mmCIF file of C-alpha atoms in Angstrom:
data_model
loop_
_atom_site.group_PDB
_atom_site.id
_atom_site.type_symbol
_atom_site.label_atom_id
_atom_site.label_comp_id
_atom_site.label_asym_id
_atom_site.label_seq_id
_atom_site.Cartn_x
_atom_site.Cartn_y
_atom_site.Cartn_z
ATOM 1 C CA MET A 90 -13.863 -13.408 26.435
ATOM 2 C CA THR A 91 -11.444 -10.830 25.175
ATOM 3 C CA GLN A 92 -12.466 -7.273 25.935
ATOM 4 C CA GLU A 93 -13.160 -4.941 23.066
ATOM 5 C CA ARG A 94 -10.353 -2.590 22.223
ATOM 6 C CA SER A 95 -11.030 0.984 23.243
ATOM 7 C CA LEU A 96 -9.476 3.828 21.340
ATOM 8 C CA PRO A 97 -8.790 7.279 22.812
ATOM 9 C CA PRO A 98 -11.102 9.986 21.476
ATOM 10 C CA ARG A 99 -9.625 12.128 18.766
ATOM 11 C CA THR A 100 -9.509 15.847 19.352
ATOM 12 C CA PRO A 101 -10.058 18.105 16.367
ATOM 13 C CA VAL A 102 -6.838 19.646 15.122
ATOM 14 C CA SER A 103 -6.944 23.225 13.857
ATOM 15 C CA ARG A 104 -4.994 23.635 10.639
ATOM 16 C CA PRO A 105 -4.072 26.712 8.636
ATOM 17 C CA LEU A 106 -6.519 27.559 5.887
ATOM 18 C CA LEU A 107 -4.019 26.782 3.112
ATOM 19 C CA SER A 108 -2.035 24.041 4.851
ATOM 20 C CA SER A 109 -0.110 21.548 2.753
ATOM 21 C CA GLY A 110 -2.333 18.782 1.379
ATOM 22 C CA SER A 111 -5.571 20.694 1.941
ATOM 23 C CA LEU A 112 -8.289 20.891 -0.697
ATOM 24 C CA ALA A 113 -8.379 24.689 -0.366
ATOM 25 C CA ARG A 114 -4.659 24.960 -1.155
ATOM 26 C CA TYR A 115 -5.049 22.584 -4.093
ATOM 27 C CA LEU A 116 -7.946 24.596 -5.545
ATOM 28 C CA VAL A 117 -6.125 27.921 -5.109
ATOM 29 C CA ILE A 118 -3.024 26.579 -6.863
ATOM 30 C CA ARG A 119 -5.075 24.886 -9.582
ATOM 31 C CA LEU A 120 -7.601 27.655 -10.238
ATOM 32 C CA MET A 121 -5.594 30.853 -9.701
ATOM 33 C CA PRO A 122 -3.632 30.742 -13.017
ATOM 34 C CA PRO A 123 -6.700 30.272 -15.278
ATOM 35 C CA ILE A 124 -8.684 32.854 -13.283
ATOM 36 C CA LEU A 125 -5.884 35.396 -13.595
ATOM 37 C CA LEU A 126 -5.678 34.604 -17.307
ATOM 38 C CA LEU A 127 -9.405 35.225 -17.711
ATOM 39 C CA VAL A 128 -9.131 38.539 -15.858
ATOM 40 C CA LEU A 129 -6.235 39.622 -18.072
ATOM 41 C CA LEU A 130 -8.190 38.636 -21.188
ATOM 42 C CA ASP A 131 -11.183 40.657 -19.951
ATOM 43 C CA LEU A 132 -8.994 43.687 -19.272
ATOM 44 C CA ALA A 133 -7.310 43.326 -22.674
ATOM 45 C CA ALA A 134 -10.663 43.092 -24.438
ATOM 46 C CA THR A 135 -11.892 46.164 -22.568
ATOM 47 C CA TRP A 136 -8.719 48.119 -23.459
ATOM 48 C CA VAL A 137 -9.050 47.185 -27.140
ATOM 49 C CA ILE A 138 -12.681 48.257 -27.197
ATOM 50 C CA THR A 139 -11.994 51.581 -25.499
ATOM 51 C CA HIS A 140 -8.714 52.489 -27.260
ATOM 52 C CA LYS A 141 -8.635 50.797 -30.661
ATOM 53 C CA ILE A 142 -12.261 50.941 -31.771
ATOM 54 C CA ASP A 143 -13.881 54.172 -32.958
ATOM 55 C CA MET A 144 -16.772 54.474 -30.544
ATOM 56 C CA SER A 145 -18.406 57.215 -32.609
ATOM 57 C CA LEU A 146 -19.558 54.577 -35.081
ATOM 58 C CA TRP A 147 -21.210 52.515 -32.320
ATOM 59 C CA MET A 148 -24.632 53.032 -30.910
ATOM 60 C CA LEU A 149 -24.943 52.954 -27.121
ATOM 61 C CA GLU A 150 -27.149 49.863 -27.388
ATOM 62 C CA ASP A 151 -24.518 48.049 -29.498
ATOM 63 C CA PHE A 152 -21.870 48.743 -26.897
ATOM 64 C CA PHE A 153 -24.173 47.458 -24.165
ATOM 65 C CA TRP A 154 -24.832 44.138 -25.928
ATOM 66 C CA LEU A 155 -21.156 43.703 -26.672
ATOM 67 C CA MET A 156 -20.352 44.003 -22.966
ATOM 68 C CA VAL A 157 -23.181 41.581 -22.074
ATOM 69 C CA VAL A 158 -21.939 38.932 -24.523
ATOM 70 C CA GLY A 159 -18.375 39.351 -23.262
ATOM 71 C CA GLN A 160 -19.363 39.001 -19.597
ATOM 72 C CA VAL A 161 -21.570 35.946 -20.296
ATOM 73 C CA ALA A 162 -18.696 34.260 -22.107
ATOM 74 C CA LEU A 163 -16.362 35.176 -19.232
ATOM 75 C CA VAL A 164 -18.742 33.735 -16.618
ATOM 76 C CA ALA A 165 -19.253 30.536 -18.662
ATOM 77 C CA VAL A 166 -15.525 29.942 -19.032
ATOM 78 C CA PHE A 167 -14.971 30.800 -15.353
ATOM 79 C CA THR A 168 -17.676 28.291 -14.292
ATOM 80 C CA TRP A 169 -16.134 25.558 -16.447
ATOM 81 C CA VAL A 170 -12.711 26.194 -14.901
ATOM 82 C CA VAL A 171 -14.116 26.044 -11.339
ATOM 83 C CA VAL A 172 -16.084 22.834 -11.998
ATOM 84 C CA GLN A 173 -13.065 21.103 -13.534
ATOM 85 C CA GLY A 174 -10.853 22.224 -10.659
ATOM 86 C CA VAL A 175 -13.283 20.978 -7.994
ATOM 87 C CA ARG A 176 -13.696 17.632 -9.784
ATOM 88 C CA SER A 177 -9.949 17.257 -9.981
ATOM 89 C CA GLY A 178 -9.581 18.117 -6.305
ATOM 90 C CA LEU A 179 -12.209 15.562 -5.285
ATOM 91 C CA ARG A 180 -10.749 12.748 -7.402
ATOM 92 C CA SER A 181 -9.104 11.161 -4.346
ATOM 93 C CA VAL A 182 -12.439 11.293 -2.490
ATOM 94 C CA ASN A 183 -14.140 9.541 -5.419
ATOM 95 C CA LEU A 184 -11.444 6.861 -5.398
ATOM 96 C CA LEU A 185 -12.017 6.362 -1.666
ATOM 97 C CA SER A 186 -15.763 6.068 -2.267
ATOM 98 C CA GLU A 187 -15.164 3.453 -4.977
ATOM 99 C CA GLU A 188 -12.891 1.472 -2.650
ATOM 100 C CA ILE A 189 -15.634 1.402 -0.008
ATOM 101 C CA ARG A 190 -18.241 0.351 -2.592
ATOM 102 C CA GLN A 191 -16.152 -2.599 -3.809
ATOM 103 C CA ARG A 192 -15.317 -3.883 -0.330
ATOM 104 C CA SER A 193 -16.655 -7.137 1.001
ATOM 105 C CA ILE A 194 -18.865 -6.968 4.067
ATOM 106 C CA ASP A 195 -16.222 -8.989 5.920
ATOM 107 C CA ASP A 196 -13.357 -6.607 5.094
ATOM 108 C CA MET A 197 -12.706 -4.462 8.159
ATOM 109 C CA GLN A 198 -9.244 -3.243 7.148
ATOM 110 C CA PRO A 199 -8.626 0.500 7.690
ATOM 111 C CA LEU A 200 -9.145 2.816 4.755
ATOM 112 C CA GLU A 201 -6.107 4.312 3.063
ATOM 113 C CA VAL A 202 -5.555 7.912 4.167
ATOM 114 C CA ALA A 203 -2.717 8.737 1.765
ATOM 115 C CA GLY A 204 -3.722 11.156 -0.966
ATOM 116 C CA VAL A 205 -6.933 12.242 0.738
ATOM 117 C CA PRO A 206 -7.375 16.023 1.275
ATOM 118 C CA VAL A 207 -6.636 17.275 4.768
ATOM 119 C CA GLU A 208 -10.272 18.310 5.215
ATOM 120 C CA ILE A 209 -11.379 14.670 4.689
ATOM 121 C CA GLU A 210 -8.719 13.048 6.900
ATOM 122 C CA PRO A 211 -10.732 13.369 10.160
ATOM 123 C CA LEU A 212 -13.694 11.608 8.518
ATOM 124 C CA VAL A 213 -11.459 8.773 7.255
ATOM 125 C CA ALA A 214 -9.730 8.499 10.641
ATOM 126 C CA HIS A 215 -13.034 8.248 12.541
ATOM 127 C CA THR A 216 -14.315 5.711 9.997
ATOM 128 C CA ASN A 217 -11.180 3.607 10.578
ATOM 129 C CA ASP A 218 -11.722 3.810 14.337
ATOM 130 C CA LEU A 219 -15.280 2.577 13.834
ATOM 131 C CA LEU A 220 -14.088 -0.300 11.616
ATOM 132 C CA ILE A 221 -11.538 -1.359 14.253
ATOM 133 C CA ARG A 222 -14.148 -1.352 17.027
ATOM 134 C CA LEU A 223 -16.666 -3.185 14.857
ATOM 135 C CA ASP A 224 -14.080 -5.795 13.866
ATOM 136 C CA ALA A 225 -13.156 -6.342 17.522
ATOM 137 C CA SER A 226 -16.824 -6.716 18.470
ATOM 138 C CA LEU A 227 -17.534 -9.226 15.690
ATOM 139 C CA ALA A 228 -14.367 -11.171 16.518
ATOM 140 C CA ALA A 229 -15.442 -11.373 20.173
ATOM 141 C CA GLN A 230 -18.861 -12.693 19.135
ATOM 142 C CA ARG A 231 -17.307 -15.302 16.853
ATOM 143 C CA ARG A 232 -14.910 -16.438 19.578
ATOM 144 C CA PHE A 233 -17.808 -16.724 22.014
ATOM 145 C CA ILE A 234 -19.823 -18.837 19.553
ATOM 146 C CA GLY A 235 -16.835 -21.095 18.891
ATOM 147 C CA HIS A 236 -16.015 -21.512 22.589
ATOM 148 C CA ALA A 237 -19.653 -22.097 23.557
ATOM 149 C CA ALA A 238 -20.120 -24.701 20.819
ATOM 150 C CA HIS A 239 -16.924 -26.461 21.894
ATOM 151 C CA GLN A 240 -17.925 -26.490 25.567
ATOM 152 C CA LEU A 241 -21.376 -27.867 24.783
ATOM 153 C CA ARG A 242 -20.054 -30.889 22.910
ATOM 154 C CA THR A 243 -18.970 -32.867 26.005
ATOM 155 C CA PRO A 244 -22.199 -32.653 28.072
ATOM 156 C CA LEU A 245 -24.343 -33.228 24.975
ATOM 157 C CA SER A 246 -22.287 -36.288 24.026
ATOM 158 C CA GLY A 247 -22.741 -37.584 27.567
ATOM 159 C CA LEU A 248 -26.499 -36.994 27.355
ATOM 160 C CA ARG A 249 -26.703 -38.872 24.065
ATOM 161 C CA LEU A 250 -24.678 -41.777 25.501
ATOM 162 C CA GLU A 251 -26.980 -41.992 28.536
ATOM 163 C CA SER A 252 -30.058 -42.037 26.307
ATOM 164 C CA GLU A 253 -28.521 -44.768 24.126
ATOM 165 C CA LEU A 254 -27.766 -46.842 27.232
ATOM 166 C CA MET A 255 -31.355 -46.387 28.387
ATOM 167 C CA LEU A 256 -32.726 -47.447 24.993
ATOM 168 C CA ALA A 257 -30.573 -50.596 25.061
ATOM 169 C CA ARG A 258 -32.539 -51.861 28.079
ATOM 170 C CA PRO A 259 -36.166 -52.966 28.363
ATOM 171 C CA LEU A 260 -38.272 -49.883 29.117
ATOM 172 C CA PRO A 261 -41.955 -49.051 29.403
ATOM 173 C CA ASP A 262 -43.355 -47.573 26.224
ATOM 174 C CA ASP A 263 -43.780 -44.058 27.639
ATOM 175 C CA VAL A 264 -40.234 -44.000 29.077
ATOM 176 C CA ARG A 265 -38.799 -45.298 25.781
ATOM 177 C CA ALA A 266 -40.600 -42.567 23.864
ATOM 178 C CA ARG A 267 -39.115 -39.928 26.175
ATOM 179 C CA ALA A 268 -35.623 -41.448 25.876
ATOM 180 C CA GLU A 269 -35.896 -41.428 22.082
ATOM 181 C CA ARG A 270 -36.933 -37.770 22.152
ATOM 182 C CA ILE A 271 -33.973 -36.979 24.431
ATOM 183 C CA LYS A 272 -31.610 -38.769 22.034
ATOM 184 C CA ALA A 273 -33.089 -36.973 19.008
ATOM 185 C CA VAL A 274 -32.751 -33.565 20.694
ATOM 186 C CA SER A 275 -29.185 -34.298 21.821
ATOM 187 C CA ASP A 276 -28.255 -35.433 18.287
ATOM 188 C CA ARG A 277 -29.695 -32.221 16.884
ATOM 189 C CA MET A 278 -27.836 -30.093 19.447
ATOM 190 C CA ILE A 279 -24.545 -31.895 18.760
ATOM 191 C CA ARG A 280 -25.036 -31.298 15.036
ATOM 192 C CA LEU A 281 -25.755 -27.609 15.717
ATOM 193 C CA GLY A 282 -22.566 -27.325 17.776
ATOM 194 C CA GLN A 283 -20.547 -28.905 14.977
ATOM 195 C CA GLN A 284 -22.050 -26.452 12.494
ATOM 196 C CA LEU A 285 -21.219 -23.483 14.723
ATOM 197 C CA LEU A 286 -17.625 -24.700 14.977
ATOM 198 C CA VAL A 287 -17.459 -24.956 11.188
ATOM 199 C CA LEU A 288 -18.761 -21.392 10.891
ATOM 200 C CA ALA A 289 -16.028 -20.214 13.253
ATOM 201 C CA ARG A 290 -13.396 -22.122 11.266
ATOM 202 C CA ALA A 291 -14.607 -20.640 7.968
ATOM 203 C CA ASP A 292 -14.371 -17.097 9.324
ATOM 204 C CA PRO A 293 -11.961 -14.955 7.236
ATOM 205 C CA ASN A 294 -10.111 -13.795 10.364
ATOM 206 C CA ALA A 295 -9.244 -17.433 11.101
ATOM 207 C CA ARG A 296 -7.328 -17.513 7.776
ATOM 208 C CA PRO A 297 -8.602 -20.884 6.475
ATOM 209 C CA GLN A 298 -6.379 -20.285 3.416
ATOM 210 C CA ASP A 299 -3.366 -21.222 5.540
ATOM 211 C CA SER A 300 -4.539 -24.845 5.574
ATOM 212 C CA PHE A 301 -5.318 -25.089 1.845
ATOM 213 C CA VAL A 302 -3.916 -28.079 -0.037
ATOM 214 C CA ARG A 303 -4.009 -29.016 -3.710
ATOM 215 C CA ILE A 304 -7.018 -31.320 -4.302
ATOM 216 C CA ASP A 305 -8.277 -33.226 -7.329
ATOM 217 C CA LEU A 306 -11.944 -32.256 -7.084
ATOM 218 C CA CYS A 307 -13.126 -35.251 -9.141
ATOM 219 C CA GLU A 308 -11.381 -37.883 -7.033
ATOM 220 C CA TRP A 309 -12.229 -36.053 -3.816
ATOM 221 C CA VAL A 310 -15.977 -35.957 -4.608
ATOM 222 C CA ARG A 311 -15.900 -39.655 -5.593
ATOM 223 C CA ALA A 312 -14.378 -40.587 -2.235
ATOM 224 C CA HIS A 313 -16.466 -38.350 -0.001
ATOM 225 C CA GLY A 314 -19.689 -38.724 -1.965
ATOM 226 C CA ALA A 315 -19.436 -42.495 -1.531
ATOM 227 C CA GLU A 316 -19.659 -41.999 2.251
ATOM 228 C CA TRP A 317 -23.255 -40.825 1.758
ATOM 229 C CA PHE A 318 -24.433 -43.927 -0.120
ATOM 230 C CA PRO A 319 -25.670 -45.774 3.027
ATOM 231 C CA ARG A 320 -27.765 -42.832 4.198
ATOM 232 C CA ALA A 321 -29.072 -42.209 0.667
ATOM 233 C CA ARG A 322 -30.151 -45.867 0.351
ATOM 234 C CA GLU A 323 -31.757 -45.713 3.794
ATOM 235 C CA ALA A 324 -33.797 -42.707 2.648
ATOM 236 C CA HIS A 325 -34.612 -44.485 -0.668
ATOM 237 C CA TYR A 326 -32.635 -42.017 -2.769
ATOM 238 C CA GLU A 327 -30.416 -42.669 -5.764
ATOM 239 C CA LEU A 328 -27.064 -40.886 -5.537
ATOM 240 C CA ASP A 329 -25.282 -40.337 -8.858
ATOM 241 C CA LEU A 330 -21.969 -38.729 -9.778
ATOM 242 C CA VAL A 331 -21.108 -37.028 -13.050
ATOM 243 C CA ALA A 332 -17.418 -36.075 -13.328
ATOM 244 C CA PRO A 333 -14.747 -36.003 -16.043
ATOM 245 C CA ASP A 334 -11.993 -38.612 -16.087
ATOM 246 C CA THR A 335 -9.226 -35.973 -16.039
ATOM 247 C CA PRO A 336 -8.191 -34.349 -12.736
ATOM 248 C CA ILE A 337 -9.580 -30.931 -11.805
ATOM 249 C CA TRP A 338 -7.252 -29.247 -9.318
ATOM 250 C CA ILE A 339 -8.334 -26.668 -6.762
ATOM 251 C CA ASP A 340 -6.813 -25.251 -3.567
ATOM 252 C CA ALA A 341 -9.072 -26.005 -0.609
ATOM 253 C CA ASP A 342 -9.317 -26.963 3.041
ATOM 254 C CA PRO A 343 -10.378 -30.658 3.013
ATOM 255 C CA LEU A 344 -12.336 -30.417 6.272
ATOM 256 C CA LEU A 345 -14.298 -27.358 5.165
ATOM 257 C CA LEU A 346 -14.877 -28.837 1.716
ATOM 258 C CA ALA A 347 -16.221 -32.035 3.289
ATOM 259 C CA GLU A 348 -18.599 -29.953 5.391
ATOM 260 C CA LEU A 349 -19.738 -28.044 2.298
ATOM 261 C CA LEU A 350 -20.495 -31.229 0.352
ATOM 262 C CA GLY A 351 -22.135 -32.825 3.381
ATOM 263 C CA ASN A 352 -24.451 -29.868 3.920
ATOM 264 C CA LEU A 353 -25.471 -29.803 0.256
ATOM 265 C CA ILE A 354 -26.272 -33.535 0.210
ATOM 266 C CA ASP A 355 -28.006 -33.378 3.606
ATOM 267 C CA ASN A 356 -30.114 -30.451 2.401
ATOM 268 C CA ALA A 357 -31.146 -32.438 -0.712
ATOM 269 C CA LEU A 358 -32.018 -35.497 1.391
ATOM 270 C CA ARG A 359 -34.124 -33.460 3.792
ATOM 271 C CA TYR A 360 -36.090 -31.411 1.286
ATOM 272 C CA GLY A 361 -36.118 -33.542 -1.885
ATOM 273 C CA ASN A 362 -38.893 -35.870 -3.004
ATOM 274 C CA ALA A 363 -39.169 -39.250 -1.340
ATOM 275 C CA ARG A 364 -37.477 -41.976 -3.426
ATOM 276 C CA GLY A 365 -35.918 -39.241 -5.537
ATOM 277 C CA ARG A 366 -32.547 -38.772 -7.165
ATOM 278 C CA ILE A 367 -29.554 -36.653 -6.113
ATOM 279 C CA THR A 368 -26.829 -35.919 -8.650
ATOM 280 C CA LEU A 369 -23.322 -34.678 -7.875
ATOM 281 C CA ILE A 370 -21.729 -32.908 -10.844
ATOM 282 C CA VAL A 371 -18.086 -31.808 -11.093
ATOM 283 C CA GLY A 372 -17.409 -29.175 -13.760
ATOM 284 C CA ALA A 373 -14.049 -28.525 -15.387
ATOM 285 C CA ASN A 374 -13.989 -24.973 -16.730
ATOM 286 C CA PRO A 375 -14.279 -23.286 -14.333
ATOM 287 C CA PRO A 376 -13.890 -25.839 -11.514
ATOM 288 C CA SER A 377 -17.312 -26.325 -9.948
ATOM 289 C CA LEU A 378 -19.298 -28.610 -7.685
ATOM 290 C CA THR A 379 -23.051 -28.908 -8.253
ATOM 291 C CA VAL A 380 -25.658 -30.827 -6.251
ATOM 292 C CA GLU A 381 -29.040 -31.389 -7.916
ATOM 293 C CA ASP A 382 -32.256 -32.890 -6.569
ATOM 294 C CA ASP A 383 -35.728 -33.421 -8.034
ATOM 295 C CA GLY A 384 -37.595 -32.050 -5.040
ATOM 296 C CA PRO A 385 -40.354 -29.433 -4.860
ATOM 297 C CA GLY A 386 -37.886 -26.561 -5.250
ATOM 298 C CA ILE A 387 -37.492 -23.240 -3.420
ATOM 299 C CA PRO A 388 -39.892 -20.313 -3.977
ATOM 300 C CA PRO A 389 -38.268 -17.300 -5.721
ATOM 301 C CA GLN A 390 -38.847 -14.995 -2.745
ATOM 302 C CA GLU A 391 -36.848 -17.320 -0.466
ATOM 303 C CA ARG A 392 -33.834 -18.096 -2.682
ATOM 304 C CA ASP A 393 -31.683 -15.401 -1.105
ATOM 305 C CA ARG A 394 -32.927 -15.905 2.438
ATOM 306 C CA VAL A 395 -32.158 -19.642 2.576
ATOM 307 C CA PHE A 396 -28.451 -18.728 2.747
ATOM 308 C CA GLU A 397 -29.030 -16.677 5.915
ATOM 309 C CA ALA A 398 -28.071 -18.241 9.233
ATOM 310 C CA PHE A 399 -30.962 -19.835 11.178
ATOM 311 C CA TYR A 400 -33.524 -19.056 8.473
ATOM 312 C CA ARG A 401 -36.120 -21.774 7.904
ATOM 313 C CA SER A 402 -38.874 -21.597 5.342
ATOM 314 C CA PRO A 403 -42.389 -21.439 6.806
ATOM 315 C CA THR A 404 -43.303 -24.327 4.503
ATOM 316 C CA ALA A 405 -40.371 -26.545 5.571
ATOM 317 C CA THR A 406 -41.452 -29.859 7.067
ATOM 318 C CA ALA A 407 -38.064 -31.500 7.722
ATOM 319 C CA GLY A 408 -36.158 -30.751 10.890
ATOM 320 C CA GLY A 409 -33.021 -28.661 10.932
ATOM 321 C CA SER A 410 -31.329 -25.619 12.426
ATOM 322 C CA GLY A 411 -31.286 -23.412 9.333
ATOM 323 C CA LEU A 412 -27.479 -23.348 9.209
ATOM 324 C CA GLY A 413 -26.785 -25.757 6.342
ATOM 325 C CA LEU A 414 -26.784 -23.357 3.394
ATOM 326 C CA ALA A 415 -25.363 -20.550 5.535
ATOM 327 C CA ILE A 416 -22.334 -22.785 6.133
ATOM 328 C CA VAL A 417 -22.143 -23.504 2.392
ATOM 329 C CA ARG A 418 -22.061 -19.761 1.744
ATOM 330 C CA GLU A 419 -19.333 -19.087 4.317
ATOM 331 C CA ILE A 420 -17.149 -21.986 3.158
ATOM 332 C CA ALA A 421 -17.510 -20.915 -0.475
ATOM 333 C CA HIS A 422 -16.590 -17.355 0.511
ATOM 334 C CA ALA A 423 -13.528 -18.614 2.409
ATOM 335 C CA HIS A 424 -12.379 -20.383 -0.775
ATOM 336 C CA GLY A 425 -12.924 -17.338 -2.978
ATOM 337 C CA ALA A 426 -15.775 -19.179 -4.706
ATOM 338 C CA TRP A 427 -19.238 -18.015 -5.662
ATOM 339 C CA TRP A 428 -22.493 -19.911 -5.539
ATOM 340 C CA LYS A 429 -25.703 -20.018 -7.550
ATOM 341 C CA LEU A 430 -29.108 -21.489 -6.717
ATOM 342 C CA THR A 431 -31.521 -22.511 -9.484
ATOM 343 C CA SER A 432 -34.969 -23.930 -8.834
ATOM 344 C CA ARG A 433 -38.393 -24.278 -10.356
ATOM 345 C CA PRO A 434 -39.537 -23.330 -12.967
ATOM 346 C CA ASP A 435 -36.034 -22.928 -14.476
ATOM 347 C CA PHE A 436 -34.938 -26.349 -13.152
ATOM 348 C CA PRO A 437 -37.110 -29.354 -12.160
ATOM 349 C CA GLY A 438 -36.011 -29.374 -8.544
ATOM 350 C CA THR A 439 -33.156 -27.508 -6.876
ATOM 351 C CA ARG A 440 -29.627 -27.047 -8.184
ATOM 352 C CA ILE A 441 -26.891 -25.430 -6.081
ATOM 353 C CA SER A 442 -23.547 -24.788 -7.758
ATOM 354 C CA VAL A 443 -20.296 -23.678 -6.131
ATOM 355 C CA VAL A 444 -17.726 -22.342 -8.608
ATOM 356 C CA PHE A 445 -14.108 -22.368 -7.406
ATOM 357 C CA PRO A 446 -11.150 -20.353 -8.642
ATOM 358 C CA GLY A 447 -8.450 -22.485 -10.235
ATOM 359 C CA PRO A 448 -5.225 -23.418 -8.410
ATOM 360 C CA ARG A 449 -3.293 -20.274 -7.597
ATOM 361 C CA LYS A 450 0.003 -19.458 -5.974
ATOM 362 C CA GLY A 451 -0.346 -17.428 -2.794
ATOM 363 C CA ALA A 452 2.118 -15.887 -0.423
ATOM 364 C CA GLN A 453 1.127 -17.987 2.585
ATOM 365 C CA LEU A 454 -0.534 -21.115 1.147
ATOM 366 C CA THR A 455 0.766 -24.391 2.541
ATOM 367 C CA ARG A 456 -0.287 -26.784 -0.190
ATOM 368 C CA GLN A 457 0.711 -30.246 -1.250
ATOM 369 C CA GLU A 458 1.648 -30.437 -4.908
ATOM 370 C CA PRO A 459 -0.013 -33.278 -6.848
ATOM 371 C CA THR A 460 2.218 -36.225 -7.538
ATOM 372 C CA PRO A 461 2.610 -37.136 -11.232
#
């Protein structure tokens, strides 16, 4: 496994108080002219009062209140100038904060330092160092998961083959039961390994966009949905497709898209009602893929958690690893799509929709253009 990158510690750099690009220098340059102007106005008002106004007509109390009103007005204007100057000086910090707020949780790119006051640069630099180390750590974990899943496939396939060979021969009932359990566990482990490999492939750092091709979503769902008819009939389900006759083009990775559809249908088969109905719906504007079932639905408090990796509802009775909808989420994210789950009481069952962006031209997309 690749070692995590280590970065040398940064030593604090002493800078002059009014160095170029510093917030202090900006505030001095921005605030000094209006402050000097206010001081000059105060001195001019004082000179007018003392030289141009006949003080003999004024009572001492009148003069006092005049000075109070003048100083209050001066302080109010001075405060407004300082507040506006500080807000202007911190505009770049606010822009940096907004950039961080809008970032995806998977975006570990360094923050932009240009335009940030010198006083804030050390904070941005240390934050970038942290992002680099965190990205390296997450990448190492993902590589480990991918490598481990790949290495487990061969011995698990061998174990399943041995159990199938055992079951093909006459066996005592107790031995046959154990062999069937071994085969079931090996099948489940092989499926888990395949799902972990799909998660690694859908990772943004793996750039799945590089393998995108132009796909007619309607025709693609017809072809790949038909592959699930035998299993649906075996489970006594009806599998329907609702799609327009006109093509709906999207840019996608066919392997990842097949895994997304397979996980949605498998999830409906596992948790829907026995002898129920599953409907595949292709939408046109915007391009979307929806899988509906008439099962018992998902409780409101679990609708966000079911997309977490390895989460299984306490009320779930069907077997599984808890990775199905997590893979759907990651594949949708890799395609720039968003997803929505609707269940009872808003919908009589469970509906999961994945909404894709339309075909787009990218700098590094290797797509096949549709033939007329």
